CSV table of C-alpha atoms in Angstrom, one decimal:
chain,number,residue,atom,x,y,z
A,1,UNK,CA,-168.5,108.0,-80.3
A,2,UNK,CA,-168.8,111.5,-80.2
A,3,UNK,CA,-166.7,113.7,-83.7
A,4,UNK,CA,-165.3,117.2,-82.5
A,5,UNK,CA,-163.7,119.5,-85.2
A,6,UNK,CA,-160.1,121.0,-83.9
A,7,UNK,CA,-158.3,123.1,-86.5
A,8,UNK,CA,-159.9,121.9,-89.4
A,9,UNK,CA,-159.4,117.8,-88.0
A,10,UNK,CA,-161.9,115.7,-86.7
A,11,UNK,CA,-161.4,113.9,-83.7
A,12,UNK,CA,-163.4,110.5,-82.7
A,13,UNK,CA,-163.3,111.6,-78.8
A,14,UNK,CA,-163.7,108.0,-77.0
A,15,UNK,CA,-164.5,107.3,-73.2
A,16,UNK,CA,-164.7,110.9,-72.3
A,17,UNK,CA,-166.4,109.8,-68.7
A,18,UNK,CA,-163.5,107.3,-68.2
A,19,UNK,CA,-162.1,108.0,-64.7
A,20,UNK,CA,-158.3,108.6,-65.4
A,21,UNK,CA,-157.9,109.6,-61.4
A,22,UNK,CA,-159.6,107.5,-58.9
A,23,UNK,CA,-158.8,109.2,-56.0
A,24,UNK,CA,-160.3,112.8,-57.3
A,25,UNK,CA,-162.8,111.1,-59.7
A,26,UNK,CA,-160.9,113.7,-62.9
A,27,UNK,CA,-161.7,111.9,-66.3
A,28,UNK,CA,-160.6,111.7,-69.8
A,29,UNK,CA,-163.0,114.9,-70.7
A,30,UNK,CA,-161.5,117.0,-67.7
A,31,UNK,CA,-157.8,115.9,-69.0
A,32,UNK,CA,-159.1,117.7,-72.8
A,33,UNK,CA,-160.5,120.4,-71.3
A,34,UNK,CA,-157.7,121.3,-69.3
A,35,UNK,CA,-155.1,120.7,-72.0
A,36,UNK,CA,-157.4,122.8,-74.8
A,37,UNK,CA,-157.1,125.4,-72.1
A,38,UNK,CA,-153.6,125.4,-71.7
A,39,UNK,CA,-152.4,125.1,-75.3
A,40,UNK,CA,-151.0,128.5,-75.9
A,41,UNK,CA,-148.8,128.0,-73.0
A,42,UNK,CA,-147.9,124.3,-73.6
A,43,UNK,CA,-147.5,124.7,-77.3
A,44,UNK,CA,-144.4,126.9,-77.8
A,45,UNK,CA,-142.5,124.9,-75.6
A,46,UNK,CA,-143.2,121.4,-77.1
A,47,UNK,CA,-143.7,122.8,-80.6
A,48,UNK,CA,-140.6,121.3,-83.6
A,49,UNK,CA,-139.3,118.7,-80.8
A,50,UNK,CA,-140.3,114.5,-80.7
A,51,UNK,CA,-142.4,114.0,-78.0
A,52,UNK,CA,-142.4,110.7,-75.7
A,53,UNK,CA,-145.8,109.8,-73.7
A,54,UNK,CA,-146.5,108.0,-70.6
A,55,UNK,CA,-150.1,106.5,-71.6
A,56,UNK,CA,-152.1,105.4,-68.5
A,57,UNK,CA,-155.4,103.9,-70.5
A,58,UNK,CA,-157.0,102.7,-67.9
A,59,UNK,CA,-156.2,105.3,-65.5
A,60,UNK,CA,-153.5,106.2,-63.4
A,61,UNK,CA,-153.9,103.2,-60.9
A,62,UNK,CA,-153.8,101.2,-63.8
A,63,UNK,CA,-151.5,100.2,-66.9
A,64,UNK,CA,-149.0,102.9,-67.8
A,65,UNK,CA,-146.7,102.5,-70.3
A,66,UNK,CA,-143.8,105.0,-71.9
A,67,UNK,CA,-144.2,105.8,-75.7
A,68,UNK,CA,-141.8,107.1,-77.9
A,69,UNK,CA,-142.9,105.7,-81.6
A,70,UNK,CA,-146.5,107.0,-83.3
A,71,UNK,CA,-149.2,105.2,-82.0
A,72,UNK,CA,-150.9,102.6,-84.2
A,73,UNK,CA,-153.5,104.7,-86.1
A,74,UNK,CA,-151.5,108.2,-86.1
A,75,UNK,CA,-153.1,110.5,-88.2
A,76,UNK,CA,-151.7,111.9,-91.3
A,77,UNK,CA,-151.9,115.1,-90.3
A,78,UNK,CA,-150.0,114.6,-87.1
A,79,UNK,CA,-146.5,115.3,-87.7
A,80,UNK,CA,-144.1,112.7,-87.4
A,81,UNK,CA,-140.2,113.5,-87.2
A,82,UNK,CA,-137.5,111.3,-88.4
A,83,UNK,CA,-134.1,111.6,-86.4
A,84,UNK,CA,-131.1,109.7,-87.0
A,85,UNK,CA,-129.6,108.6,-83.2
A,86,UNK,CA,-126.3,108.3,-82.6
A,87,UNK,CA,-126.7,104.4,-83.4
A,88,UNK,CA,-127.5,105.2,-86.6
A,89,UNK,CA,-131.1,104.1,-85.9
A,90,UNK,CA,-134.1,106.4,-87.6
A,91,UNK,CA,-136.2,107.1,-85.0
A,92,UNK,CA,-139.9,108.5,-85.3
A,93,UNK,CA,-141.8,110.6,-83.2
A,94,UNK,CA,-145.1,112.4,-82.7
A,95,UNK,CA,-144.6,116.6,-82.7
A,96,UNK,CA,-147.0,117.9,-81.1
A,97,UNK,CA,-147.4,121.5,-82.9
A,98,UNK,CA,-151.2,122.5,-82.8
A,99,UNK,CA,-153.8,122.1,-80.8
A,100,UNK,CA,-155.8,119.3,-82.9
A,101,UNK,CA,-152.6,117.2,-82.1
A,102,UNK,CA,-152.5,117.8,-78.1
A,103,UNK,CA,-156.5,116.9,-78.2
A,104,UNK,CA,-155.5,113.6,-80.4
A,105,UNK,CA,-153.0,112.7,-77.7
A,106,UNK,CA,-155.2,113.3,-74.9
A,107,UNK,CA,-157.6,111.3,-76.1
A,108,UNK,CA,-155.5,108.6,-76.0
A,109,UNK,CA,-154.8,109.4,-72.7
A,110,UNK,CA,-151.3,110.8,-73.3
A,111,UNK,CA,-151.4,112.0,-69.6
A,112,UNK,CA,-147.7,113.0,-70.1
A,113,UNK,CA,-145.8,114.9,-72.2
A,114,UNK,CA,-142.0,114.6,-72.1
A,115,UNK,CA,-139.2,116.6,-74.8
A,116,UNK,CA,-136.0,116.4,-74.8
A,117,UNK,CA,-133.3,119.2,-75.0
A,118,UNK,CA,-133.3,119.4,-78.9
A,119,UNK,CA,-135.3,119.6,-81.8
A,120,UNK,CA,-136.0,117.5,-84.5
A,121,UNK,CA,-134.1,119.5,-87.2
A,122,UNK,CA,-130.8,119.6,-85.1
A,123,UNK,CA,-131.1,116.2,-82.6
A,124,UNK,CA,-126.6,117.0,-82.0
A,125,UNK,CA,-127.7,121.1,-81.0
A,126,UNK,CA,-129.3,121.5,-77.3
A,127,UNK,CA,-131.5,124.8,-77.5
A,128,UNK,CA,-131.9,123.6,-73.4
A,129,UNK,CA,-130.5,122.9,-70.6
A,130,UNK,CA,-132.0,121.0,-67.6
A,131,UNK,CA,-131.4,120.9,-64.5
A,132,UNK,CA,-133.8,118.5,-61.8
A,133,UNK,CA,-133.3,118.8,-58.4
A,134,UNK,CA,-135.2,115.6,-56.9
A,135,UNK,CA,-135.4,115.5,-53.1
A,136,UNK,CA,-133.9,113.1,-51.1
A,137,UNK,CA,-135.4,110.7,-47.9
A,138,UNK,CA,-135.8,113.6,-45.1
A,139,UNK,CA,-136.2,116.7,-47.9
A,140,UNK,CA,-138.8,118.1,-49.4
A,141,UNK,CA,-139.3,120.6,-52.5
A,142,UNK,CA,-138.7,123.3,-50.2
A,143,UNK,CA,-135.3,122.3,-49.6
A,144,UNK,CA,-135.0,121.7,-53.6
A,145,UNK,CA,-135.8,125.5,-53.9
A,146,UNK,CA,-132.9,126.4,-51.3
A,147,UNK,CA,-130.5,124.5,-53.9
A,148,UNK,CA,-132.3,126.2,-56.9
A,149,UNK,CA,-131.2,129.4,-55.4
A,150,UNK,CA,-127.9,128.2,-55.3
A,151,UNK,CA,-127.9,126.8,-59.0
A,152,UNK,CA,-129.9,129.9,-60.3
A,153,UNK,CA,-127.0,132.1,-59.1
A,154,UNK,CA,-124.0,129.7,-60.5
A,155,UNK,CA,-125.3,129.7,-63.6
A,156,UNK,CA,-125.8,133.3,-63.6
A,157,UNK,CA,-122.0,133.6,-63.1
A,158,UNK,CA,-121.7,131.8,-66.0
A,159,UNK,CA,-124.4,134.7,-67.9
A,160,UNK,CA,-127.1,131.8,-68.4
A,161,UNK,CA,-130.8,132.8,-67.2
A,162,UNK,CA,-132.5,129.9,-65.2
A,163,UNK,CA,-136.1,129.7,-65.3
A,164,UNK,CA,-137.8,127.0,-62.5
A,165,UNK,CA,-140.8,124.9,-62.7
A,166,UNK,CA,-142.1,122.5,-60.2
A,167,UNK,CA,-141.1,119.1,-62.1
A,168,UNK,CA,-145.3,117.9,-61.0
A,169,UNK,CA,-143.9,115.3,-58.8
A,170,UNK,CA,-141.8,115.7,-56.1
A,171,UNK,CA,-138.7,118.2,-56.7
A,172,UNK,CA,-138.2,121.0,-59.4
A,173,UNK,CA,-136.8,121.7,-62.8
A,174,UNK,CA,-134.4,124.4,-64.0
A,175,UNK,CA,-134.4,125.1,-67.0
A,176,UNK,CA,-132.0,127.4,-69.2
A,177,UNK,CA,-131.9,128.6,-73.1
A,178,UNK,CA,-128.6,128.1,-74.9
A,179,UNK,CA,-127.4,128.9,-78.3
A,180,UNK,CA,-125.8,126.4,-80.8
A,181,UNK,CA,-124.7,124.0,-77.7
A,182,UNK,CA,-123.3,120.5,-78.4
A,183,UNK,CA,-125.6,118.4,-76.9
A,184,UNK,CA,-122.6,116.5,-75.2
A,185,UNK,CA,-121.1,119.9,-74.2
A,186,UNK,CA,-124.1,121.1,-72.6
A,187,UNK,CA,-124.1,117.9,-70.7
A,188,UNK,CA,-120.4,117.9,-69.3
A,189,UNK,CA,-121.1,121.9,-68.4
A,190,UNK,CA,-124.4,120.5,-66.6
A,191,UNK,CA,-122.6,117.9,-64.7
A,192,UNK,CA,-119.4,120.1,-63.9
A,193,UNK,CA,-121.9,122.7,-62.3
A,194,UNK,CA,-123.6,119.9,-60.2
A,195,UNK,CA,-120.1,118.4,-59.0
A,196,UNK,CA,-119.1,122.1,-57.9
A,197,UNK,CA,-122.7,122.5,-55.7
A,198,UNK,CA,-121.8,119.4,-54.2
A,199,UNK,CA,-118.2,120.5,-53.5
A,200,UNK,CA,-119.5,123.5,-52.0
A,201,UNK,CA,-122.8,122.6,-50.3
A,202,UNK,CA,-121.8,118.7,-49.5
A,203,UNK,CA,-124.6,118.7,-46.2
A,204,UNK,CA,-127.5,119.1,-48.2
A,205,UNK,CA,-126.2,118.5,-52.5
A,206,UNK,CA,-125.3,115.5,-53.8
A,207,UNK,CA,-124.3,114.9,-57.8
A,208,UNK,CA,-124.4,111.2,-58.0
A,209,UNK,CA,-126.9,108.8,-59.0
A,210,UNK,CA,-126.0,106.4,-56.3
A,211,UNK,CA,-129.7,106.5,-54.3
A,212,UNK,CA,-128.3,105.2,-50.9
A,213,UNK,CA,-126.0,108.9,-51.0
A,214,UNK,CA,-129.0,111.1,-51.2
A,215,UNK,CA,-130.8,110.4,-47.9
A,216,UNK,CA,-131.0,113.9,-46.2
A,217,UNK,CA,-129.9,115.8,-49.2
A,218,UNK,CA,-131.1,116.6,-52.4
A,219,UNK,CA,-130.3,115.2,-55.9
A,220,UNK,CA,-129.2,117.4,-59.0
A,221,UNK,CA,-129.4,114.9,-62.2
A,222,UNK,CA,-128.0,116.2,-64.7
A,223,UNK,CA,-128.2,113.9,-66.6
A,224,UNK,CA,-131.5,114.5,-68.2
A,225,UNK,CA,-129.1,117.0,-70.8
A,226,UNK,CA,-127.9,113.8,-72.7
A,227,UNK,CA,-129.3,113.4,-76.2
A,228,UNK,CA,-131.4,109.9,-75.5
A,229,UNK,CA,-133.3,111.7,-72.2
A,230,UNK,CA,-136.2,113.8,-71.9
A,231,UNK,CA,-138.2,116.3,-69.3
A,232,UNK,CA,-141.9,116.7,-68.4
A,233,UNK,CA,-142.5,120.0,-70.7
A,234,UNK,CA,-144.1,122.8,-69.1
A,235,UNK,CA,-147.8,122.2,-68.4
A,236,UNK,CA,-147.9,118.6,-68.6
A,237,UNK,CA,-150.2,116.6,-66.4
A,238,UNK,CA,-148.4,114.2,-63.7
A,239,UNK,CA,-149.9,110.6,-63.9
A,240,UNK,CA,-149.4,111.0,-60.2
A,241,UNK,CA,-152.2,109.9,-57.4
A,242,UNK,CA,-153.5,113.5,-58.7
A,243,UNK,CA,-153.7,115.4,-61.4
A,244,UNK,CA,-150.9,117.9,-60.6
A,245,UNK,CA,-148.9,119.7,-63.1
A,246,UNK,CA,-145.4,120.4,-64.3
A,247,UNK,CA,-145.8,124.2,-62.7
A,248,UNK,CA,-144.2,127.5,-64.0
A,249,UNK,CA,-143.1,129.4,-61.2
A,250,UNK,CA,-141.7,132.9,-60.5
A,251,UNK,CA,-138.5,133.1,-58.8
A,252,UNK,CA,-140.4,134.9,-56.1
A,253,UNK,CA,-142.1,131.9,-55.4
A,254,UNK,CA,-139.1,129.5,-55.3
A,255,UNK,CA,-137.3,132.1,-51.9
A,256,UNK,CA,-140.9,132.2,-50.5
A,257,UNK,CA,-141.4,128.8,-50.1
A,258,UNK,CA,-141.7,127.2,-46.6
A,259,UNK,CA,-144.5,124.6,-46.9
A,260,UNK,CA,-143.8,121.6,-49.9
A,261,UNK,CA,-148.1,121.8,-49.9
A,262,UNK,CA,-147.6,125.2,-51.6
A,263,UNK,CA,-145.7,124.0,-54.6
A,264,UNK,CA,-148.3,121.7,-55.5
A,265,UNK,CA,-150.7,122.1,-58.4
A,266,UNK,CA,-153.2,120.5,-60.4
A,267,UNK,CA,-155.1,121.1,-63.6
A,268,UNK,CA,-157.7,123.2,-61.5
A,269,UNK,CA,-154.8,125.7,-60.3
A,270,UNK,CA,-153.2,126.1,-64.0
A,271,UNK,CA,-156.1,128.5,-65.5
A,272,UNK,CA,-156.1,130.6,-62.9
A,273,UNK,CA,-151.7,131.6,-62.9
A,274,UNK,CA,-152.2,131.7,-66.5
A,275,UNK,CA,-154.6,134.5,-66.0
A,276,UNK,CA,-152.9,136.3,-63.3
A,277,UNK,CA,-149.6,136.2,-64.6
A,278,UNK,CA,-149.4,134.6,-68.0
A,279,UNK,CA,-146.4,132.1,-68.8
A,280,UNK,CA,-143.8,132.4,-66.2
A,281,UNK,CA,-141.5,130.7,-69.0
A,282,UNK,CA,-142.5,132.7,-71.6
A,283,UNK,CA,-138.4,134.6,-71.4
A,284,UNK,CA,-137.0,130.9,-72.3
A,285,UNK,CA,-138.8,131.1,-75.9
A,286,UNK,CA,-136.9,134.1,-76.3
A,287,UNK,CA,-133.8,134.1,-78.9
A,288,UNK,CA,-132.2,136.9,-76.7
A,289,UNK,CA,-132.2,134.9,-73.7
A,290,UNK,CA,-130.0,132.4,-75.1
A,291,UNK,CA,-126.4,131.8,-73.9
A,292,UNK,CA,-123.6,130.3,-75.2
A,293,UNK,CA,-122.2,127.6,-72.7
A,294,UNK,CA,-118.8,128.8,-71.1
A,295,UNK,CA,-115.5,128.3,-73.2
């Protein structure tokens, strides 16, 4: 079993050759190297928030199970949050902070990475707000960026800054910086906003989570603001039928669009927009960006 320092921690790296991805042949070692190469990106906007995995151990045709609580084994030096819920139940979770943690992860084959809207030293305060627009029978991500348009400039009425990233599976993900938000406040606003795009655009919106309403139109959950959900963080790997990834993209992009093949990505693509034009999402990590919800 081959021992790899990260940071200062050694890792037992196991199965590296294990085909996580039939269909493209990508394995374990491909799904390290392409998170190690990611990491500054990634990082910022998992770091100081519990993390929930989908684990797909045997690959992606195989097994896959959702984990919120440390794996058996968690290192000591991987930090673990406590949160009190709204049960009153302590919950722990994996943060993953540094780059020694995202390689500890992967190796388990944490393919995905999910956050939710707050962080583990405020779990009532949303620093986010989500928005994911999931296409309906007949509709494609294409006609999800039509709607982000639509939300993008909403919101902006509102002075809130929407940044979109393709959600790695089939629709896209808006997502907005606020300051010192109730998390239950910043649902209601998210859900209000929905209900009013569906008021206005009823032929091709819909705001409920009834799936027989959305043929022909597309879906804006809002739900994903409430305390107990979480989102695919930025950069994460999809345990999809490919490798494709939770995608950054420039609002250019999003009006462009007019083939759903062109809002696809995998783990080969990432490196490259990184280089070209860094993290699209870098302006959510920004204090200044943040907005206070509407009174």
């Amino acid at each position: 079993m081959p021992i790899t320092e990260v940071e200062g921690r050694r890792l037992k790296l196991s199965h590296l050759d294990r085909v996580l991805w039939p269909r493209t042949g990508a394995t374990k070692a491909e799904l390290l190297h392409y998170y190690a190469g990611v990491a500054d990106a990634l990082l910022p906007h998992a770091r100081g928030r519990p993390v929930s995995f989908v684990r797909t151990p045997d690959g992606v045709d195989g097994q896959r199970f959702f984990q919120k609580r440390p794996p058996a084994g968690t290192p000591d030096w991987v930090t673990v949050s406590q949160t009190v819920r709204h049960s009153g139940e302590i919950m722990e979770q994996v943060e993953i902070d540094d780059l020694a943690t995202l390689m500890w992860a992967g190796n388990l084959a944490c393919v995905e990475i999910h956050t939710p809207q707050w962080r583990s030293a405020a779990p009532d305060v949303a620093d986010r707000l989500v928005l994911d627009l999931d296409p309906g029978e007949g509709r494609t991500v294409v006609d999800c960026c039509r709607v982000a348009l639509l939300l993008r400039d909403r919101l902006a009425e509102d002075g809130i800054t929407a940044w979109p990233k393709t959600s790695g599976s089939k629709g896209l993900h808006l997502l907005a910086a606020l300051r010192d938000a109730d998390a239950r406040a910043a649902g209601a606003y998210a859900k209000r906003v929905a209900r009013e795009l569906e008021e206005r655009h009823g032929d091709r919106v819909v705001s409920t989570m009834a799936k027989a309403d959305r043929t022909g139109r597309v879906f804006i959950d809002w739900s994903q603001n409430s305390a107990s959900k979480t989102t695919a963080v930025p950069y994460t790997v999809r345990a999809r039928a490919t490798p494709t990834v939770s995608t950054p993209l420039s609002w250019d992009e999003v009006a462009a669009a007019d083939d759903e093949r062109e809002l696809v990505f995998t783990i080969e693509d990432i490196p490259g927009r990184l280089a070209e034009a860094g993290d699209l999402l870098a302006g959510l990590l920004d204090p200044a960006t943040a907005a206070a919800l509407p009174g």
